[in-house]
Amino acid sequence: MSVVEYMSGYPIHLLILSILFSCWNRRDLIKGYLLIMIGQGVICDLVKILVGRARPGFGNGPFHFEPFSFSMDMTSFPSGDACAAMALATL
């Protein structure tokens, strides 16, 4: 399991939430954490739809794009794992 796959999995979120619950100002920290994680998910999905990059093995080669496509085959970029890792890094 790579670091990025682990970062987007549930164990890391449970660890972070348990650390945040132990802090003094935990209500603000938890609100910030949830806002960042929900926000990155929405933004990442919107960018995926706007870019429309084909997944490897689909489309007409490695440079196949279909912007504004809602097909799951066209949601390769940006990576959801990379988005989650960057959001956690900003926390």
PDB file of N, CA and C in Angstrom:
ATOM      1  N   MET A   1       0.852  -1.169   0.000  1.00  0.00           N
ATOM      2  CA  MET A   1       0.000   0.000   0.000  1.00  0.00           C
ATOM      3  C   MET A   1       0.900   1.236   0.000  1.00  0.00           C
ATOM      4  N   SER A   2       0.688   2.102  -0.974  1.00  0.00           N
ATOM      5  CA  SER A   2       1.520   3.293  -1.060  1.00  0.00           C
ATOM      6  C   SER A   2       1.063   4.325  -0.022  1.00  0.00           C
ATOM      7  N   VAL A   3       1.901   5.322   0.185  1.00  0.00           N
ATOM      8  CA  VAL A   3       1.596   6.363   1.165  1.00  0.00           C
ATOM      9  C   VAL A   3       0.344   7.127   0.756  1.00  0.00           C
ATOM     10  N   VAL A   4       0.212   7.425  -0.535  1.00  0.00           N
ATOM     11  CA  VAL A   4      -0.943   8.191  -0.997  1.00  0.00           C
ATOM     12  C   VAL A   4      -2.224   7.388  -0.817  1.00  0.00           C
ATOM     13  N   GLU A   5      -2.193   6.078  -1.097  1.00  0.00           N
ATOM     14  CA  GLU A   5      -3.377   5.253  -0.898  1.00  0.00           C
ATOM     15  C   GLU A   5      -3.751   5.197   0.581  1.00  0.00           C
ATOM     16  N   TYR A   6      -2.751   5.133   1.442  1.00  0.00           N
ATOM     17  CA  TYR A   6      -3.024   5.088   2.875  1.00  0.00           C
ATOM     18  C   TYR A   6      -3.589   6.422   3.363  1.00  0.00           C
ATOM     19  N   MET A   7      -3.077   7.527   2.798  1.00  0.00           N
ATOM     20  CA  MET A   7      -3.519   8.848   3.228  1.00  0.00           C
ATOM     21  C   MET A   7      -4.987   9.089   2.901  1.00  0.00           C
ATOM     22  N   SER A   8      -5.498   8.480   1.838  1.00  0.00           N
ATOM     23  CA  SER A   8      -6.890   8.728   1.477  1.00  0.00           C
ATOM     24  C   SER A   8      -7.826   7.688   2.077  1.00  0.00           C
ATOM     25  N   GLY A   9      -7.284   6.710   2.800  1.00  0.00           N
ATOM     26  CA  GLY A   9      -8.121   5.677   3.396  1.00  0.00           C
ATOM     27  C   GLY A   9      -8.705   6.113   4.720  1.00  0.00           C
ATOM     28  N   TYR A  10      -9.618   5.323   5.233  1.00  0.00           N
ATOM     29  CA  TYR A  10     -10.294   5.660   6.483  1.00  0.00           C
ATOM     30  C   TYR A  10      -9.384   5.651   7.704  1.00  0.00           C
ATOM     31  N   PRO A  11      -8.371   4.782   7.811  1.00  0.00           N
ATOM     32  CA  PRO A  11      -7.561   4.777   9.037  1.00  0.00           C
ATOM     33  C   PRO A  11      -6.912   6.123   9.342  1.00  0.00           C
ATOM     34  N   ILE A  12      -6.427   6.820   8.323  1.00  0.00           N
ATOM     35  CA  ILE A  12      -5.764   8.098   8.580  1.00  0.00           C
ATOM     36  C   ILE A  12      -6.782   9.142   9.034  1.00  0.00           C
ATOM     37  N   HIS A  13      -7.994   9.102   8.495  1.00  0.00           N
ATOM     38  CA  HIS A  13      -9.012  10.060   8.912  1.00  0.00           C
ATOM     39  C   HIS A  13      -9.439   9.810  10.358  1.00  0.00           C
ATOM     40  N   LEU A  14      -9.548   8.561  10.743  1.00  0.00           N
ATOM     41  CA  LEU A  14      -9.884   8.242  12.136  1.00  0.00           C
ATOM     42  C   LEU A  14      -8.779   8.688  13.082  1.00  0.00           C
ATOM     43  N   LEU A  15      -7.530   8.507  12.671  1.00  0.00           N
ATOM     44  CA  LEU A  15      -6.401   8.950  13.487  1.00  0.00           C
ATOM     45  C   LEU A  15      -6.420  10.468  13.651  1.00  0.00           C
ATOM     46  N   ILE A  16      -6.610  11.175  12.566  1.00  0.00           N
ATOM     47  CA  ILE A  16      -6.616  12.640  12.631  1.00  0.00           C
ATOM     48  C   ILE A  16      -7.783  13.135  13.478  1.00  0.00           C
ATOM     49  N   LEU A  17      -8.961  12.552  13.287  1.00  0.00           N
ATOM     50  CA  LEU A  17     -10.106  12.981  14.093  1.00  0.00           C
ATOM     51  C   LEU A  17      -9.903  12.695  15.572  1.00  0.00           C
ATOM     52  N   SER A  18      -9.270  11.569  15.904  1.00  0.00           N
ATOM     53  CA  SER A  18      -9.016  11.280  17.322  1.00  0.00           C
ATOM     54  C   SER A  18      -8.012  12.266  17.912  1.00  0.00           C
ATOM     55  N   ILE A  19      -7.019  12.676  17.141  1.00  0.00           N
ATOM     56  CA  ILE A  19      -6.067  13.691  17.608  1.00  0.00           C
ATOM     57  C   ILE A  19      -6.779  15.025  17.791  1.00  0.00           C
ATOM     58  N   LEU A  20      -7.643  15.381  16.840  1.00  0.00           N
ATOM     59  CA  LEU A  20      -8.362  16.648  16.939  1.00  0.00           C
ATOM     60  C   LEU A  20      -9.307  16.674  18.139  1.00  0.00           C
ATOM     61  N   PHE A  21      -9.918  15.539  18.472  1.00  0.00           N
ATOM     62  CA  PHE A  21     -10.806  15.485  19.635  1.00  0.00           C
ATOM     63  C   PHE A  21     -10.054  15.697  20.941  1.00  0.00           C
ATOM     64  N   SER A  22      -8.760  15.416  20.951  1.00  0.00           N
ATOM     65  CA  SER A  22      -7.986  15.571  22.179  1.00  0.00           C
ATOM     66  C   SER A  22      -7.441  16.992  22.359  1.00  0.00           C
ATOM     67  N   CYS A  23      -7.619  17.858  21.389  1.00  0.00           N
ATOM     68  CA  CYS A  23      -7.108  19.232  21.469  1.00  0.00           C
ATOM     69  C   CYS A  23      -8.083  20.123  22.239  1.00  0.00           C
ATOM     70  N   TRP A  24      -7.547  21.220  22.768  1.00  0.00           N
ATOM     71  CA  TRP A  24      -8.356  22.173  23.520  1.00  0.00           C
ATOM     72  C   TRP A  24      -9.411  22.818  22.635  1.00  0.00           C
ATOM     73  N   ASN A  25      -8.990  23.303  21.522  1.00  0.00           N
ATOM     74  CA  ASN A  25      -9.874  24.039  20.620  1.00  0.00           C
ATOM     75  C   ASN A  25     -10.417  23.087  19.556  1.00  0.00           C
ATOM     76  N   ARG A  26     -10.906  21.955  19.987  1.00  0.00           N
ATOM     77  CA  ARG A  26     -11.236  20.874  19.062  1.00  0.00           C
ATOM     78  C   ARG A  26     -12.422  21.183  18.158  1.00  0.00           C
ATOM     79  N   ARG A  27     -13.373  21.955  18.624  1.00  0.00           N
ATOM     80  CA  ARG A  27     -14.542  22.237  17.782  1.00  0.00           C
ATOM     81  C   ARG A  27     -14.131  22.966  16.502  1.00  0.00           C
ATOM     82  N   ASP A  28     -13.290  23.981  16.620  1.00  0.00           N
ATOM     83  CA  ASP A  28     -12.832  24.713  15.441  1.00  0.00           C
ATOM     84  C   ASP A  28     -11.951  23.842  14.554  1.00  0.00           C
ATOM     85  N   LEU A  29     -11.102  23.019  15.171  1.00  0.00           N
ATOM     86  CA  LEU A  29     -10.238  22.144  14.384  1.00  0.00           C
ATOM     87  C   LEU A  29     -11.044  21.103  13.613  1.00  0.00           C
ATOM     88  N   ILE A  30     -12.040  20.535  14.250  1.00  0.00           N
ATOM     89  CA  ILE A  30     -12.861  19.523  13.581  1.00  0.00           C
ATOM     90  C   ILE A  30     -13.678  20.155  12.460  1.00  0.00           C
ATOM     91  N   LYS A  31     -14.213  21.339  12.701  1.00  0.00           N
ATOM     92  CA  LYS A  31     -14.932  22.041  11.637  1.00  0.00           C
ATOM     93  C   LYS A  31     -14.009  22.313  10.451  1.00  0.00           C
ATOM     94  N   GLY A  32     -12.796  22.758  10.736  1.00  0.00           N
ATOM     95  CA  GLY A  32     -11.833  23.017   9.667  1.00  0.00           C
ATOM     96  C   GLY A  32     -11.472  21.762   8.903  1.00  0.00           C
ATOM     97  N   TYR A  33     -11.261  20.669   9.626  1.00  0.00           N
ATOM     98  CA  TYR A  33     -10.913  19.398   8.986  1.00  0.00           C
ATOM     99  C   TYR A  33     -12.036  18.931   8.071  1.00  0.00           C
ATOM    100  N   LEU A  34     -13.258  18.938   8.584  1.00  0.00           N
ATOM    101  CA  LEU A  34     -14.390  18.496   7.770  1.00  0.00           C
ATOM    102  C   LEU A  34     -14.609  19.409   6.573  1.00  0.00           C
ATOM    103  N   LEU A  35     -14.455  20.716   6.775  1.00  0.00           N
ATOM    104  CA  LEU A  35     -14.610  21.662   5.677  1.00  0.00           C
ATOM    105  C   LEU A  35     -13.563  21.421   4.591  1.00  0.00           C
ATOM    106  N   ILE A  36     -12.323  21.200   5.001  1.00  0.00           N
ATOM    107  CA  ILE A  36     -11.253  20.955   4.031  1.00  0.00           C
ATOM    108  C   ILE A  36     -11.496  19.662   3.266  1.00  0.00           C
ATOM    109  N   MET A  37     -11.861  18.589   3.955  1.00  0.00           N
ATOM    110  CA  MET A  37     -12.027  17.298   3.284  1.00  0.00           C
ATOM    111  C   MET A  37     -13.251  17.285   2.365  1.00  0.00           C
ATOM    112  N   ILE A  38     -14.346  17.894   2.790  1.00  0.00           N
ATOM    113  CA  ILE A  38     -15.525  17.957   1.930  1.00  0.00           C
ATOM    114  C   ILE A  38     -15.259  18.891   0.753  1.00  0.00           C
ATOM    115  N   GLY A  39     -14.628  20.022   1.030  1.00  0.00           N
ATOM    116  CA  GLY A  39     -14.311  20.977  -0.031  1.00  0.00           C
ATOM    117  C   GLY A  39     -13.385  20.408  -1.084  1.00  0.00           C
ATOM    118  N   GLN A  40     -12.354  19.678  -0.655  1.00  0.00           N
ATOM    119  CA  GLN A  40     -11.439  19.107  -1.644  1.00  0.00           C
ATOM    120  C   GLN A  40     -12.134  18.060  -2.492  1.00  0.00           C
ATOM    121  N   GLY A  41     -13.067  17.312  -1.901  1.00  0.00           N
ATOM    122  CA  GLY A  41     -13.801  16.310  -2.674  1.00  0.00           C
ATOM    123  C   GLY A  41     -14.655  16.948  -3.757  1.00  0.00           C
ATOM    124  N   VAL A  42     -15.347  18.023  -3.401  1.00  0.00           N
ATOM    125  CA  VAL A  42     -16.195  18.722  -4.365  1.00  0.00           C
ATOM    126  C   VAL A  42     -15.347  19.363  -5.460  1.00  0.00           C
ATOM    127  N   ILE A  43     -14.293  20.061  -5.070  1.00  0.00           N
ATOM    128  CA  ILE A  43     -13.438  20.730  -6.049  1.00  0.00           C
ATOM    129  C   ILE A  43     -12.759  19.720  -6.965  1.00  0.00           C
ATOM    130  N   CYS A  44     -12.262  18.640  -6.404  1.00  0.00           N
ATOM    131  CA  CYS A  44     -11.589  17.618  -7.203  1.00  0.00           C
ATOM    132  C   CYS A  44     -12.551  17.012  -8.225  1.00  0.00           C
ATOM    133  N   ASP A  45     -13.777  16.714  -7.807  1.00  0.00           N
ATOM    134  CA  ASP A  45     -14.753  16.143  -8.736  1.00  0.00           C
ATOM    135  C   ASP A  45     -15.131  17.135  -9.836  1.00  0.00           C
ATOM    136  N   LEU A  46     -15.255  18.412  -9.496  1.00  0.00           N
ATOM    137  CA  LEU A  46     -15.551  19.416 -10.517  1.00  0.00           C
ATOM    138  C   LEU A  46     -14.422  19.534 -11.535  1.00  0.00           C
ATOM    139  N   VAL A  47     -13.181  19.528 -11.058  1.00  0.00           N
ATOM    140  CA  VAL A  47     -12.040  19.606 -11.975  1.00  0.00           C
ATOM    141  C   VAL A  47     -11.979  18.364 -12.859  1.00  0.00           C
ATOM    142  N   LYS A  48     -12.288  17.195 -12.303  1.00  0.00           N
ATOM    143  CA  LYS A  48     -12.313  15.962 -13.105  1.00  0.00           C
ATOM    144  C   LYS A  48     -13.312  16.081 -14.251  1.00  0.00           C
ATOM    145  N   ILE A  49     -14.489  16.637 -13.972  1.00  0.00           N
ATOM    146  CA  ILE A  49     -15.501  16.810 -15.012  1.00  0.00           C
ATOM    147  C   ILE A  49     -15.034  17.831 -16.041  1.00  0.00           C
ATOM    148  N   LEU A  50     -14.438  18.935 -15.578  1.00  0.00           N
ATOM    149  CA  LEU A  50     -13.979  19.973 -16.501  1.00  0.00           C
ATOM    150  C   LEU A  50     -12.848  19.492 -17.399  1.00  0.00           C
ATOM    151  N   VAL A  51     -11.909  18.723 -16.852  1.00  0.00           N
ATOM    152  CA  VAL A  51     -10.742  18.278 -17.617  1.00  0.00           C
ATOM    153  C   VAL A  51     -11.103  17.107 -18.519  1.00  0.00           C
ATOM    154  N   GLY A  52     -11.769  16.100 -17.997  1.00  0.00           N
ATOM    155  CA  GLY A  52     -12.187  14.958 -18.803  1.00  0.00           C
ATOM    156  C   GLY A  52     -11.045  14.118 -19.337  1.00  0.00           C
ATOM    157  N   ARG A  53     -10.040  13.877 -18.533  1.00  0.00           N
ATOM    158  CA  ARG A  53      -8.879  13.071 -18.951  1.00  0.00           C
ATOM    159  C   ARG A  53      -9.242  11.600 -18.891  1.00  0.00           C
ATOM    160  N   ALA A  54      -8.960  10.860 -19.973  1.00  0.00           N
ATOM    161  CA  ALA A  54      -9.290   9.434 -20.044  1.00  0.00           C
ATOM    162  C   ALA A  54      -8.411   8.627 -19.100  1.00  0.00           C
ATOM    163  N   ARG A  55      -8.993   7.588 -18.526  1.00  0.00           N
ATOM    164  CA  ARG A  55      -8.214   6.656 -17.708  1.00  0.00           C
ATOM    165  C   ARG A  55      -7.309   5.850 -18.622  1.00  0.00           C
ATOM    166  N   PRO A  56      -6.177   5.380 -18.093  1.00  0.00           N
ATOM    167  CA  PRO A  56      -5.291   4.549 -18.915  1.00  0.00           C
ATOM    168  C   PRO A  56      -6.047   3.319 -19.426  1.00  0.00           C
ATOM    169  N   GLY A  57      -5.882   3.037 -20.692  1.00  0.00           N
ATOM    170  CA  GLY A  57      -6.560   1.894 -21.296  1.00  0.00           C
ATOM    171  C   GLY A  57      -7.897   2.241 -21.927  1.00  0.00           C
ATOM    172  N   PHE A  58      -8.373   3.456 -21.727  1.00  0.00           N
ATOM    173  CA  PHE A  58      -9.619   3.905 -22.336  1.00  0.00           C
ATOM    174  C   PHE A  58      -9.306   5.038 -23.298  1.00  0.00           C
ATOM    175  N   GLY A  59     -10.204   5.319 -24.196  1.00  0.00           N
ATOM    176  CA  GLY A  59     -10.030   6.447 -25.091  1.00  0.00           C
ATOM    177  C   GLY A  59      -9.116   6.118 -26.253  1.00  0.00           C
ATOM    178  N   ASN A  60      -8.627   7.150 -26.890  1.00  0.00           N
ATOM    179  CA  ASN A  60      -7.792   7.027 -28.082  1.00  0.00           C
ATOM    180  C   ASN A  60      -6.352   7.400 -27.778  1.00  0.00           C
ATOM    181  N   GLY A  61      -5.742   6.717 -26.864  1.00  0.00           N
ATOM    182  CA  GLY A  61      -4.350   6.983 -26.530  1.00  0.00           C
ATOM    183  C   GLY A  61      -4.207   7.784 -25.252  1.00  0.00           C
ATOM    184  N   PRO A  62      -2.946   8.072 -24.896  1.00  0.00           N
ATOM    185  CA  PRO A  62      -2.690   8.720 -23.601  1.00  0.00           C
ATOM    186  C   PRO A  62      -3.098  10.188 -23.530  1.00  0.00           C
ATOM    187  N   PHE A  63      -3.365  10.813 -24.654  1.00  0.00           N
ATOM    188  CA  PHE A  63      -3.710  12.241 -24.646  1.00  0.00           C
ATOM    189  C   PHE A  63      -5.169  12.476 -25.017  1.00  0.00           C
ATOM    190  N   HIS A  64      -6.022  11.512 -24.693  1.00  0.00           N
ATOM    191  CA  HIS A  64      -7.450  11.622 -25.017  1.00  0.00           C
ATOM    192  C   HIS A  64      -8.171  12.384 -23.907  1.00  0.00           C
ATOM    193  N   PHE A  65      -8.801  13.484 -24.284  1.00  0.00           N
ATOM    194  CA  PHE A  65      -9.564  14.308 -23.347  1.00  0.00           C
ATOM    195  C   PHE A  65     -10.979  14.497 -23.881  1.00  0.00           C
ATOM    196  N   GLU A  66     -11.949  14.506 -22.999  1.00  0.00           N
ATOM    197  CA  GLU A  66     -13.332  14.863 -23.320  1.00  0.00           C
ATOM    198  C   GLU A  66     -13.836  15.781 -22.214  1.00  0.00           C
ATOM    199  N   PRO A  67     -13.540  17.086 -22.323  1.00  0.00           N
ATOM    200  CA  PRO A  67     -13.980  18.015 -21.277  1.00  0.00           C
ATOM    201  C   PRO A  67     -15.497  17.979 -21.097  1.00  0.00           C
ATOM    202  N   PHE A  68     -15.943  18.237 -19.880  1.00  0.00           N
ATOM    203  CA  PHE A  68     -17.349  18.265 -19.485  1.00  0.00           C
ATOM    204  C   PHE A  68     -18.029  16.910 -19.683  1.00  0.00           C
ATOM    205  N   SER A  69     -17.263  15.840 -19.549  1.00  0.00           N
ATOM    206  CA  SER A  69     -17.807  14.491 -19.661  1.00  0.00           C
ATOM    207  C   SER A  69     -18.116  13.957 -18.264  1.00  0.00           C
ATOM    208  N   PHE A  70     -19.287  13.352 -18.102  1.00  0.00           N
ATOM    209  CA  PHE A  70     -19.682  12.792 -16.810  1.00  0.00           C
ATOM    210  C   PHE A  70     -19.412  11.294 -16.728  1.00  0.00           C
ATOM    211  N   SER A  71     -18.750  10.739 -17.731  1.00  0.00           N
ATOM    212  CA  SER A  71     -18.423   9.315 -17.745  1.00  0.00           C
ATOM    213  C   SER A  71     -17.312   9.024 -16.742  1.00  0.00           C
ATOM    214  N   MET A  72     -17.429   7.912 -16.017  1.00  0.00           N
ATOM    215  CA  MET A  72     -16.396   7.534 -15.048  1.00  0.00           C
ATOM    216  C   MET A  72     -15.084   7.157 -15.734  1.00  0.00           C
ATOM    217  N   ASP A  73     -15.130   6.839 -17.018  1.00  0.00           N
ATOM    218  CA  ASP A  73     -13.906   6.540 -17.760  1.00  0.00           C
ATOM    219  C   ASP A  73     -13.080   7.795 -18.004  1.00  0.00           C
ATOM    220  N   MET A  74     -13.671   8.952 -17.834  1.00  0.00           N
ATOM    221  CA  MET A  74     -12.999  10.211 -18.138  1.00  0.00           C
ATOM    222  C   MET A  74     -12.673  11.006 -16.872  1.00  0.00           C
ATOM    223  N   THR A  75     -12.412  10.321 -15.772  1.00  0.00           N
ATOM    224  CA  THR A  75     -12.125  11.019 -14.510  1.00  0.00           C
ATOM    225  C   THR A  75     -10.761  10.620 -13.957  1.00  0.00           C
ATOM    226  N   SER A  76      -9.773  10.646 -14.818  1.00  0.00           N
ATOM    227  CA  SER A  76      -8.444  10.213 -14.405  1.00  0.00           C
ATOM    228  C   SER A  76      -7.647  11.323 -13.730  1.00  0.00           C
ATOM    229  N   PHE A  77      -7.878  12.566 -14.121  1.00  0.00           N
ATOM    230  CA  PHE A  77      -7.082  13.673 -13.613  1.00  0.00           C
ATOM    231  C   PHE A  77      -8.018  14.726 -13.046  1.00  0.00           C
ATOM    232  N   PRO A  78      -7.727  15.275 -11.905  1.00  0.00           N
ATOM    233  CA  PRO A  78      -6.661  14.962 -10.958  1.00  0.00           C
ATOM    234  C   PRO A  78      -7.014  13.736 -10.121  1.00  0.00           C
ATOM    235  N   SER A  79      -6.009  13.159  -9.557  1.00  0.00           N
ATOM    236  CA  SER A  79      -6.193  11.975  -8.725  1.00  0.00           C
ATOM    237  C   SER A  79      -6.888  12.358  -7.421  1.00  0.00           C
ATOM    238  N   GLY A  80      -7.886  11.594  -7.055  1.00  0.00           N
ATOM    239  CA  GLY A  80      -8.577  11.846  -5.787  1.00  0.00           C
ATOM    240  C   GLY A  80      -7.661  11.647  -4.597  1.00  0.00           C
ATOM    241  N   ASP A  81      -6.748  10.672  -4.707  1.00  0.00           N
ATOM    242  CA  ASP A  81      -5.784  10.440  -3.628  1.00  0.00           C
ATOM    243  C   ASP A  81      -4.838  11.628  -3.472  1.00  0.00           C
ATOM    244  N   ALA A  82      -4.395  12.185  -4.597  1.00  0.00           N
ATOM    245  CA  ALA A  82      -3.497  13.344  -4.538  1.00  0.00           C
ATOM    246  C   ALA A  82      -4.223  14.561  -3.966  1.00  0.00           C
ATOM    247  N   CYS A  83      -5.479  14.739  -4.335  1.00  0.00           N
ATOM    248  CA  CYS A  83      -6.264  15.851  -3.781  1.00  0.00           C
ATOM    249  C   CYS A  83      -6.413  15.722  -2.269  1.00  0.00           C
ATOM    250  N   ALA A  84      -6.714  14.510  -1.810  1.00  0.00           N
ATOM    251  CA  ALA A  84      -6.880  14.292  -0.368  1.00  0.00           C
ATOM    252  C   ALA A  84      -5.564  14.505   0.374  1.00  0.00           C
ATOM    253  N   ALA A  85      -4.460  14.050  -0.207  1.00  0.00           N
ATOM    254  CA  ALA A  85      -3.152  14.227   0.433  1.00  0.00           C
ATOM    255  C   ALA A  85      -2.790  15.705   0.535  1.00  0.00           C
ATOM    256  N   MET A  86      -3.061  16.473  -0.508  1.00  0.00           N
ATOM    257  CA  MET A  86      -2.758  17.906  -0.462  1.00  0.00           C
ATOM    258  C   MET A  86      -3.665  18.626   0.539  1.00  0.00           C
ATOM    259  N   ALA A  87      -4.914  18.216   0.620  1.00  0.00           N
ATOM    260  CA  ALA A  87      -5.822  18.833   1.591  1.00  0.00           C
ATOM    261  C   ALA A  87      -5.360  18.545   3.013  1.00  0.00           C
ATOM    262  N   LEU A  88      -4.929  17.315   3.270  1.00  0.00           N
ATOM    263  CA  LEU A  88      -4.421  16.979   4.604  1.00  0.00           C
ATOM    264  C   LEU A  88      -3.129  17.725   4.906  1.00  0.00           C
ATOM    265  N   ALA A  89      -2.319  17.969   3.886  1.00  0.00           N
ATOM    266  CA  ALA A  89      -1.061  18.693   4.097  1.00  0.00           C
ATOM    267  C   ALA A  89      -1.318  20.150   4.468  1.00  0.00           C
ATOM    268  N   THR A  90      -2.432  20.714   4.023  1.00  0.00           N
ATOM    269  CA  THR A  90      -2.729  22.108   4.348  1.00  0.00           C
ATOM    270  C   THR A  90      -3.352  22.263   5.727  1.00  0.00           C
ATOM    271  N   LEU A  91      -3.790  21.162   6.320  1.00  0.00           N
ATOM    272  CA  LEU A  91      -4.396  21.228   7.648  1.00  0.00           C
ATOM    273  C   LEU A  91      -3.320  21.495   8.617  1.00  0.00           C
TER     274      LEU A  91
END
